[in-house]
PDB file of C-alpha atoms in Angstrom:
ATOM      1  CA  MET A   1     265.364 169.286 -24.163  1.00 44.00           C
ATOM      2  CA  THR A   2     265.527 171.409 -27.257  1.00 46.00           C
ATOM      3  CA  VAL A   3     262.185 172.831 -28.315  1.00 40.00           C
ATOM      4  CA  ILE A   4     261.664 172.035 -32.006  1.00 46.00           C
ATOM      5  CA  GLN A   5     258.856 171.550 -34.440  1.00 53.00           C
ATOM      6  CA  SER A   6     257.593 167.974 -34.251  1.00 74.00           C
ATOM      7  CA  TYR A   7     259.378 165.850 -36.839  1.00 88.00           C
ATOM      8  CA  SER A   8     259.501 162.083 -37.175  1.00 92.00           C
ATOM      9  CA  VAL A   9     262.807 160.337 -37.858  1.00 95.00           C
ATOM     10  CA  LEU A  10     262.935 156.764 -39.127  1.00 96.00           C
ATOM     11  CA  VAL A  11     266.000 154.871 -37.864  1.00 97.00           C
ATOM     12  CA  VAL A  12     266.836 151.890 -40.091  1.00 96.00           C
ATOM     13  CA  ASP A  13     269.529 149.471 -38.904  1.00 96.00           C
ATOM     14  CA  ASP A  14     269.684 145.728 -38.295  1.00 94.00           C
ATOM     15  CA  ASP A  15     271.694 146.346 -35.100  1.00 94.00           C
ATOM     16  CA  GLN A  16     269.030 146.844 -32.428  1.00 94.00           C
ATOM     17  CA  ASP A  17     271.534 148.393 -29.994  1.00 94.00           C
ATOM     18  CA  ILE A  18     272.318 151.160 -32.511  1.00 94.00           C
ATOM     19  CA  VAL A  19     268.624 151.745 -33.160  1.00 95.00           C
ATOM     20  CA  GLU A  20     267.896 152.056 -29.437  1.00 95.00           C
ATOM     21  CA  SER A  21     270.906 154.302 -28.842  1.00 94.00           C
ATOM     22  CA  LEU A  22     269.951 156.663 -31.658  1.00 94.00           C
ATOM     23  CA  SER A  23     266.334 156.646 -30.478  1.00 95.00           C
ATOM     24  CA  ILE A  24     267.358 157.895 -27.044  1.00 94.00           C
ATOM     25  CA  TYR A  25     269.337 160.815 -28.479  1.00 93.00           C
ATOM     26  CA  LEU A  26     266.624 161.733 -30.979  1.00 94.00           C
ATOM     27  CA  ARG A  27     263.795 161.603 -28.445  1.00 92.00           C
ATOM     28  CA  HIS A  28     265.826 163.764 -26.091  1.00 91.00           C
ATOM     29  CA  GLU A  29     265.858 166.420 -28.828  1.00 89.00           C
ATOM     30  CA  GLY A  30     262.086 166.166 -29.218  1.00 90.00           C
ATOM     31  CA  TYR A  31     261.839 164.035 -32.343  1.00 93.00           C
ATOM     32  CA  GLU A  32     259.325 161.246 -32.819  1.00 92.00           C
ATOM     33  CA  VAL A  33     261.264 158.059 -33.571  1.00 95.00           C
ATOM     34  CA  LEU A  34     260.166 155.254 -35.866  1.00 95.00           C
ATOM     35  CA  LYS A  35     262.190 152.046 -36.103  1.00 96.00           C
ATOM     36  CA  ALA A  36     262.966 149.548 -38.851  1.00 95.00           C
ATOM     37  CA  TYR A  37     265.500 146.730 -38.953  1.00 96.00           C
ATOM     38  CA  ASP A  38     265.793 146.200 -42.704  1.00 94.00           C
ATOM     39  CA  GLY A  39     265.009 148.035 -45.924  1.00 94.00           C
ATOM     40  CA  LEU A  40     261.654 146.325 -46.488  1.00 95.00           C
ATOM     41  CA  GLN A  41     260.378 147.416 -43.069  1.00 95.00           C
ATOM     42  CA  ALA A  42     261.537 150.939 -43.839  1.00 95.00           C
ATOM     43  CA  LEU A  43     259.538 151.025 -47.089  1.00 94.00           C
ATOM     44  CA  GLU A  44     256.433 149.745 -45.311  1.00 94.00           C
ATOM     45  CA  ILE A  45     256.673 152.468 -42.663  1.00 94.00           C
ATOM     46  CA  ILE A  46     257.265 155.231 -45.214  1.00 92.00           C
ATOM     47  CA  ASN A  47     254.174 154.156 -47.150  1.00 89.00           C
ATOM     48  CA  THR A  48     251.939 154.200 -44.079  1.00 89.00           C
ATOM     49  CA  LYS A  49     253.289 156.954 -41.811  1.00 88.00           C
ATOM     50  CA  ALA A  50     254.613 160.483 -42.041  1.00 87.00           C
ATOM     51  CA  VAL A  51     258.419 160.389 -42.074  1.00 91.00           C
ATOM     52  CA  HIS A  52     260.489 163.573 -42.304  1.00 92.00           C
ATOM     53  CA  LEU A  53     264.015 162.085 -42.306  1.00 94.00           C
ATOM     54  CA  LEU A  54     265.724 158.685 -42.460  1.00 96.00           C
ATOM     55  CA  LEU A  55     268.903 157.439 -40.837  1.00 96.00           C
ATOM     56  CA  MET A  56     269.765 154.468 -43.054  1.00 95.00           C
ATOM     57  CA  ASP A  57     272.300 151.688 -42.578  1.00 94.00           C
ATOM     58  CA  ILE A  58     273.669 150.013 -45.728  1.00 93.00           C
ATOM     59  CA  MET A  59     274.386 146.390 -44.835  1.00 92.00           C
ATOM     60  CA  MET A  60     271.024 144.920 -43.821  1.00 92.00           C
ATOM     61  CA  PRO A  61     269.087 141.711 -44.569  1.00 89.00           C
ATOM     62  CA  LYS A  62     266.162 141.422 -47.018  1.00 90.00           C
ATOM     63  CA  LEU A  63     266.791 144.821 -48.625  1.00 91.00           C
ATOM     64  CA  ASP A  64     270.012 146.779 -48.103  1.00 93.00           C
ATOM     65  CA  GLY A  65     270.214 150.524 -47.577  1.00 92.00           C
ATOM     66  CA  ILE A  66     271.375 151.346 -51.112  1.00 92.00           C
ATOM     67  CA  LYS A  67     268.464 149.523 -52.752  1.00 93.00           C
ATOM     68  CA  ALA A  68     266.024 150.960 -50.209  1.00 94.00           C
ATOM     69  CA  THR A  69     267.296 154.489 -50.918  1.00 92.00           C
ATOM     70  CA  LEU A  70     266.862 153.971 -54.670  1.00 91.00           C
ATOM     71  CA  LYS A  71     263.294 152.757 -54.092  1.00 91.00           C
ATOM     72  CA  ILE A  72     262.444 155.689 -51.810  1.00 91.00           C
ATOM     73  CA  ARG A  73     263.837 158.191 -54.308  1.00 88.00           C
ATOM     74  CA  GLU A  74     261.375 156.995 -56.944  1.00 83.00           C
ATOM     75  CA  GLU A  75     258.606 158.825 -55.087  1.00 82.00           C
ATOM     76  CA  LYS A  76     259.911 160.846 -52.138  1.00 84.00           C
ATOM     77  CA  ASN A  77     262.403 163.647 -51.564  1.00 83.00           C
ATOM     78  CA  ILE A  78     262.707 163.373 -47.782  1.00 88.00           C
ATOM     79  CA  PRO A  79     266.267 163.688 -46.430  1.00 91.00           C
ATOM     80  CA  ILE A  80     268.211 160.436 -46.130  1.00 93.00           C
ATOM     81  CA  ILE A  81     271.400 160.225 -44.089  1.00 94.00           C
ATOM     82  CA  ILE A  82     273.334 157.008 -44.582  1.00 93.00           C
ATOM     83  CA  VAL A  83     274.970 155.795 -41.375  1.00 93.00           C
ATOM     84  CA  SER A  84     277.369 153.009 -42.278  1.00 89.00           C
ATOM     85  CA  ALA A  85     280.555 151.219 -41.236  1.00 88.00           C
ATOM     86  CA  LYS A  86     281.676 151.385 -44.885  1.00 84.00           C
ATOM     87  CA  SER A  87     284.064 154.316 -44.791  1.00 76.00           C
ATOM     88  CA  GLU A  88     285.858 154.322 -48.150  1.00 81.00           C
ATOM     89  CA  ASP A  89     285.427 157.416 -50.330  1.00 77.00           C
ATOM     90  CA  MET A  90     283.865 155.337 -53.101  1.00 83.00           C
ATOM     91  CA  ASP A  91     281.267 154.018 -50.658  1.00 80.00           C
ATOM     92  CA  LYS A  92     280.350 157.584 -49.720  1.00 81.00           C
ATOM     93  CA  ILE A  93     280.188 158.699 -53.345  1.00 84.00           C
ATOM     94  CA  HIS A  94     278.025 155.701 -54.219  1.00 84.00           C
ATOM     95  CA  GLY A  95     275.661 156.490 -51.351  1.00 84.00           C
ATOM     96  CA  LEU A  96     275.282 160.093 -52.475  1.00 86.00           C
ATOM     97  CA  THR A  97     274.900 159.055 -56.102  1.00 84.00           C
ATOM     98  CA  VAL A  98     271.892 156.826 -55.402  1.00 85.00           C
ATOM     99  CA  GLY A  99     270.117 159.677 -53.641  1.00 85.00           C
ATOM    100  CA  ALA A 100     271.327 160.069 -50.058  1.00 89.00           C
ATOM    101  CA  ASP A 101     271.729 163.639 -48.801  1.00 88.00           C
ATOM    102  CA  ASP A 102     274.530 162.922 -46.336  1.00 89.00           C
ATOM    103  CA  TYR A 103     276.827 160.081 -45.283  1.00 90.00           C
ATOM    104  CA  VAL A 104     278.091 159.416 -41.750  1.00 90.00           C
ATOM    105  CA  THR A 105     280.527 156.622 -40.919  1.00 89.00           C
ATOM    106  CA  LYS A 106     280.428 154.375 -37.861  1.00 89.00           C
ATOM    107  CA  PRO A 107     281.512 154.815 -35.156  1.00 88.00           C
ATOM    108  CA  PHE A 108     279.964 158.273 -35.090  1.00 88.00           C
ATOM    109  CA  ASN A 109     279.731 161.139 -32.654  1.00 90.00           C
ATOM    110  CA  PRO A 110     276.043 161.302 -31.587  1.00 89.00           C
ATOM    111  CA  LEU A 111     276.166 165.078 -31.216  1.00 90.00           C
ATOM    112  CA  GLU A 112     277.572 165.485 -34.726  1.00 89.00           C
ATOM    113  CA  LEU A 113     274.896 163.176 -36.115  1.00 92.00           C
ATOM    114  CA  LEU A 114     272.165 165.167 -34.356  1.00 92.00           C
ATOM    115  CA  ALA A 115     273.593 168.365 -35.837  1.00 89.00           C
ATOM    116  CA  ARG A 116     273.403 166.803 -39.305  1.00 89.00           C
ATOM    117  CA  VAL A 117     269.808 165.714 -38.669  1.00 92.00           C
ATOM    118  CA  LYS A 118     268.835 169.259 -37.679  1.00 89.00           C
ATOM    119  CA  SER A 119     270.679 170.699 -40.669  1.00 85.00           C
ATOM    120  CA  GLN A 120     268.971 168.368 -43.149  1.00 87.00           C
ATOM    121  CA  LEU A 121     265.525 169.014 -41.690  1.00 87.00           C
ATOM    122  CA  ARG A 122     266.092 172.769 -41.742  1.00 82.00           C
ATOM    123  CA  ARG A 123     267.200 172.583 -45.355  1.00 77.00           C
ATOM    124  CA  TYR A 124     264.335 170.298 -46.335  1.00 78.00           C
ATOM    125  CA  THR A 125     261.665 172.537 -44.840  1.00 73.00           C
ATOM    126  CA  SER A 126     263.178 175.709 -46.334  1.00 67.00           C
ATOM    127  CA  LEU A 127     264.112 174.438 -49.810  1.00 61.00           C
ATOM    128  CA  GLY A 128     261.174 172.090 -50.066  1.00 53.00           C
ATOM    129  CA  ASN A 129     258.517 174.461 -48.782  1.00 46.00           C
ATOM    130  CA  MET A 130     255.838 174.825 -51.435  1.00 37.00           C
ATOM    131  CA  ASP A 131     253.922 177.591 -49.628  1.00 39.00           C
ATOM    132  CA  GLN A 132     256.036 180.678 -50.158  1.00 40.00           C
ATOM    133  CA  SER A 133     254.648 184.008 -48.975  1.00 38.00           C
ATOM    134  CA  HIS A 134     256.315 185.978 -51.750  1.00 37.00           C
ATOM    135  CA  ALA A 135     255.859 185.716 -55.463  1.00 38.00           C
ATOM    136  CA  ALA A 136     258.905 185.263 -57.645  1.00 47.00           C
ATOM    137  CA  SER A 137     259.411 185.443 -61.362  1.00 70.00           C
ATOM    138  CA  LYS A 138     260.126 182.291 -63.287  1.00 83.00           C
ATOM    139  CA  ILE A 139     263.678 181.876 -64.536  1.00 89.00           C
ATOM    140  CA  VAL A 140     263.823 180.824 -68.181  1.00 90.00           C
ATOM    141  CA  ILE A 141     267.056 179.699 -69.822  1.00 92.00           C
ATOM    142  CA  GLY A 142     266.361 178.137 -73.184  1.00 89.00           C
ATOM    143  CA  GLY A 143     264.091 175.154 -72.571  1.00 90.00           C
ATOM    144  CA  LEU A 144     264.963 175.128 -68.862  1.00 92.00           C
ATOM    145  CA  GLN A 145     262.454 176.846 -66.577  1.00 91.00           C
ATOM    146  CA  VAL A 146     262.801 177.268 -62.813  1.00 91.00           C
ATOM    147  CA  ASP A 147     259.854 178.526 -60.773  1.00 87.00           C
ATOM    148  CA  PRO A 148     261.086 179.779 -57.352  1.00 84.00           C
ATOM    149  CA  GLU A 149     257.525 180.326 -56.141  1.00 77.00           C
ATOM    150  CA  CYS A 150     256.525 176.690 -56.636  1.00 77.00           C
ATOM    151  CA  ARG A 151     260.047 175.262 -56.322  1.00 82.00           C
ATOM    152  CA  SER A 152     259.483 173.458 -59.602  1.00 86.00           C
ATOM    153  CA  VAL A 153     261.612 172.788 -62.668  1.00 91.00           C
ATOM    154  CA  THR A 154     260.617 171.946 -66.211  1.00 91.00           C
ATOM    155  CA  VAL A 155     262.731 171.113 -69.249  1.00 91.00           C
ATOM    156  CA  ASP A 156     261.028 171.587 -72.618  1.00 87.00           C
ATOM    157  CA  GLY A 157     257.705 171.611 -70.776  1.00 84.00           C
ATOM    158  CA  GLU A 158     258.314 168.359 -68.887  1.00 88.00           C
ATOM    159  CA  PHE A 159     258.435 168.483 -65.091  1.00 88.00           C
ATOM    160  CA  VAL A 160     261.715 167.371 -63.536  1.00 90.00           C
ATOM    161  CA  LYS A 161     261.725 165.869 -60.056  1.00 88.00           C
ATOM    162  CA  LEU A 162     264.614 167.177 -57.939  1.00 88.00           C
ATOM    163  CA  THR A 163     265.497 166.718 -54.292  1.00 87.00           C
ATOM    164  CA  PRO A 164     265.523 169.914 -52.188  1.00 86.00           C
ATOM    165  CA  LEU A 165     269.332 170.079 -52.347  1.00 88.00           C
ATOM    166  CA  GLU A 166     269.386 169.534 -56.097  1.00 91.00           C
ATOM    167  CA  TYR A 167     266.766 172.224 -56.535  1.00 91.00           C
ATOM    168  CA  GLY A 168     268.707 174.620 -54.309  1.00 91.00           C
ATOM    169  CA  ILE A 169     271.874 174.188 -56.366  1.00 94.00           C
ATOM    170  CA  LEU A 170     270.052 174.592 -59.671  1.00 95.00           C
ATOM    171  CA  GLU A 171     268.130 177.662 -58.542  1.00 94.00           C
ATOM    172  CA  LEU A 172     271.324 179.308 -57.268  1.00 94.00           C
ATOM    173  CA  LEU A 173     273.101 178.760 -60.581  1.00 95.00           C
ATOM    174  CA  CYS A 174     270.082 179.791 -62.670  1.00 94.00           C
ATOM    175  CA  LYS A 175     269.654 183.029 -60.737  1.00 91.00           C
ATOM    176  CA  HIS A 176     273.197 183.945 -61.756  1.00 92.00           C
ATOM    177  CA  PRO A 177     273.599 182.587 -65.316  1.00 91.00           C
ATOM    178  CA  ASN A 178     277.134 182.409 -66.693  1.00 92.00           C
ATOM    179  CA  ARG A 179     278.617 183.104 -63.262  1.00 93.00           C
ATOM    180  CA  VAL A 180     280.975 180.397 -62.004  1.00 94.00           C
ATOM    181  CA  PHE A 181     280.408 179.169 -58.453  1.00 94.00           C
ATOM    182  CA  SER A 182     283.052 177.168 -56.638  1.00 92.00           C
ATOM    183  CA  ALA A 183     282.014 173.984 -54.856  1.00 91.00           C
ATOM    184  CA  GLU A 184     282.739 175.671 -51.538  1.00 89.00           C
ATOM    185  CA  GLU A 185     280.510 178.658 -52.341  1.00 90.00           C
ATOM    186  CA  ILE A 186     277.679 176.377 -53.485  1.00 91.00           C
ATOM    187  CA  TYR A 187     277.925 174.481 -50.221  1.00 89.00           C
ATOM    188  CA  ARG A 188     277.939 177.661 -48.155  1.00 86.00           C
ATOM    189  CA  ARG A 189     274.944 179.180 -49.936  1.00 87.00           C
ATOM    190  CA  VAL A 190     272.779 176.086 -50.451  1.00 88.00           C
ATOM    191  CA  TRP A 191     273.646 174.128 -47.323  1.00 84.00           C
ATOM    192  CA  ASN A 192     273.650 177.460 -45.437  1.00 78.00           C
ATOM    193  CA  GLU A 193     276.674 176.413 -43.408  1.00 74.00           C
ATOM    194  CA  GLU A 194     280.206 177.761 -43.178  1.00 69.00           C
ATOM    195  CA  GLY A 195     281.921 174.392 -42.900  1.00 65.00           C
ATOM    196  CA  PHE A 196     282.770 172.594 -46.129  1.00 61.00           C
ATOM    197  CA  ILE A 197     282.508 168.862 -46.724  1.00 63.00           C
ATOM    198  CA  ASN A 198     284.393 168.098 -49.939  1.00 67.00           C
ATOM    199  CA  ASP A 199     284.263 168.668 -53.692  1.00 69.00           C
ATOM    200  CA  ASN A 200     283.017 165.131 -54.310  1.00 82.00           C
ATOM    201  CA  THR A 201     279.725 165.807 -52.544  1.00 85.00           C
ATOM    202  CA  ILE A 202     278.943 168.805 -54.762  1.00 89.00           C
ATOM    203  CA  ALA A 203     280.106 166.909 -57.839  1.00 90.00           C
ATOM    204  CA  VAL A 204     277.738 164.041 -57.093  1.00 90.00           C
ATOM    205  CA  HIS A 205     274.763 166.378 -56.703  1.00 92.00           C
ATOM    206  CA  VAL A 206     275.681 168.199 -59.924  1.00 93.00           C
ATOM    207  CA  ARG A 207     275.937 164.875 -61.744  1.00 92.00           C
ATOM    208  CA  ARG A 208     272.450 163.923 -60.563  1.00 92.00           C
ATOM    209  CA  ILE A 209     271.044 167.284 -61.695  1.00 95.00           C
ATOM    210  CA  ARG A 210     272.636 166.828 -65.115  1.00 94.00           C
ATOM    211  CA  GLU A 211     271.103 163.377 -65.476  1.00 93.00           C
ATOM    212  CA  LYS A 212     267.693 164.924 -64.901  1.00 93.00           C
ATOM    213  CA  ILE A 213     267.844 168.131 -66.958  1.00 94.00           C
ATOM    214  CA  GLU A 214     270.220 167.312 -69.811  1.00 93.00           C
ATOM    215  CA  ILE A 215     269.395 165.306 -72.921  1.00 90.00           C
ATOM    216  CA  ASN A 216     272.997 164.115 -72.975  1.00 91.00           C
ATOM    217  CA  PRO A 217     274.638 164.565 -69.534  1.00 89.00           C
ATOM    218  CA  LYS A 218     278.080 163.932 -71.066  1.00 89.00           C
ATOM    219  CA  GLU A 219     277.591 166.910 -73.383  1.00 90.00           C
ATOM    220  CA  PRO A 220     275.528 169.248 -71.199  1.00 91.00           C
ATOM    221  CA  LYS A 221     273.640 172.152 -72.686  1.00 92.00           C
ATOM    222  CA  TYR A 222     272.942 173.981 -69.423  1.00 94.00           C
ATOM    223  CA  LEU A 223     275.024 172.890 -66.432  1.00 95.00           C
ATOM    224  CA  LYS A 224     278.706 173.279 -67.267  1.00 94.00           C
ATOM    225  CA  VAL A 225     281.870 172.446 -65.346  1.00 92.00           C
ATOM    226  CA  VAL A 226     284.668 174.995 -65.397  1.00 90.00           C
ATOM    227  CA  TRP A 227     287.543 172.678 -64.573  1.00 88.00           C
ATOM    228  CA  GLY A 228     289.476 173.637 -61.476  1.00 85.00           C
ATOM    229  CA  VAL A 229     287.098 176.526 -60.738  1.00 90.00           C
ATOM    230  CA  GLY A 230     283.496 175.396 -60.309  1.00 92.00           C
ATOM    231  CA  TYR A 231     280.097 175.224 -61.984  1.00 95.00           C
ATOM    232  CA  ARG A 232     277.821 177.509 -63.965  1.00 94.00           C
ATOM    233  CA  ILE A 233     274.560 177.566 -65.886  1.00 94.00           C
ATOM    234  CA  GLU A 234     275.255 178.681 -69.441  1.00 91.00           C
ATOM    235  CA  LYS A 235     272.957 181.251 -70.966  1.00 84.00           C
ATOM    236  CA  ASN A 236     273.692 182.350 -74.512  1.00 71.00           C
TER     237      ASN A 236
END
């Protein structure tokens, strides 16, 4: 068994066989496993217990995975990996757009899924860690202010709530204003992995950041797309 810090993973799926199968693999890696069989049960557990990551099915009774993810994102930034039989690109993009951090299609390789769980938890604890041992100067670009010490963002004095991945992307771009980063480089530096998923994943995260920091996301003041090249934060 791998020795890891104790984390709890909530497995949400209406197929009990899948829940039990995933539970076996997760427990073998040292994780505490919580179980839910629909979105409403998942919300109840999240509100009463410490949950560090969710594995979320989409097609479930009472409350589906998309609606449950939207509800969770109103208050919490914990990693959510959608595990679904819906494999079309638009399904994946939709899942990421509503707030999921990753999307895995069924049938899945259990070892690959475990690797994604570990990766998301590592990223969450590093990007989301509020207790940093070093002080860092605030980054100010117009009305946009990023505080690396507190991992916080404000726009015109108003706090903006970002997920750890969204924050990581924004901080990277703000630390290098006017420099264009390709989607692949953003993935490598923020996800801290050499492999590359696809441009759509980065584009979805960028779109969500824009919706949160821009007055008019269609005419962004800060986060610009350099078509065919990548993304940059504009500083005049």
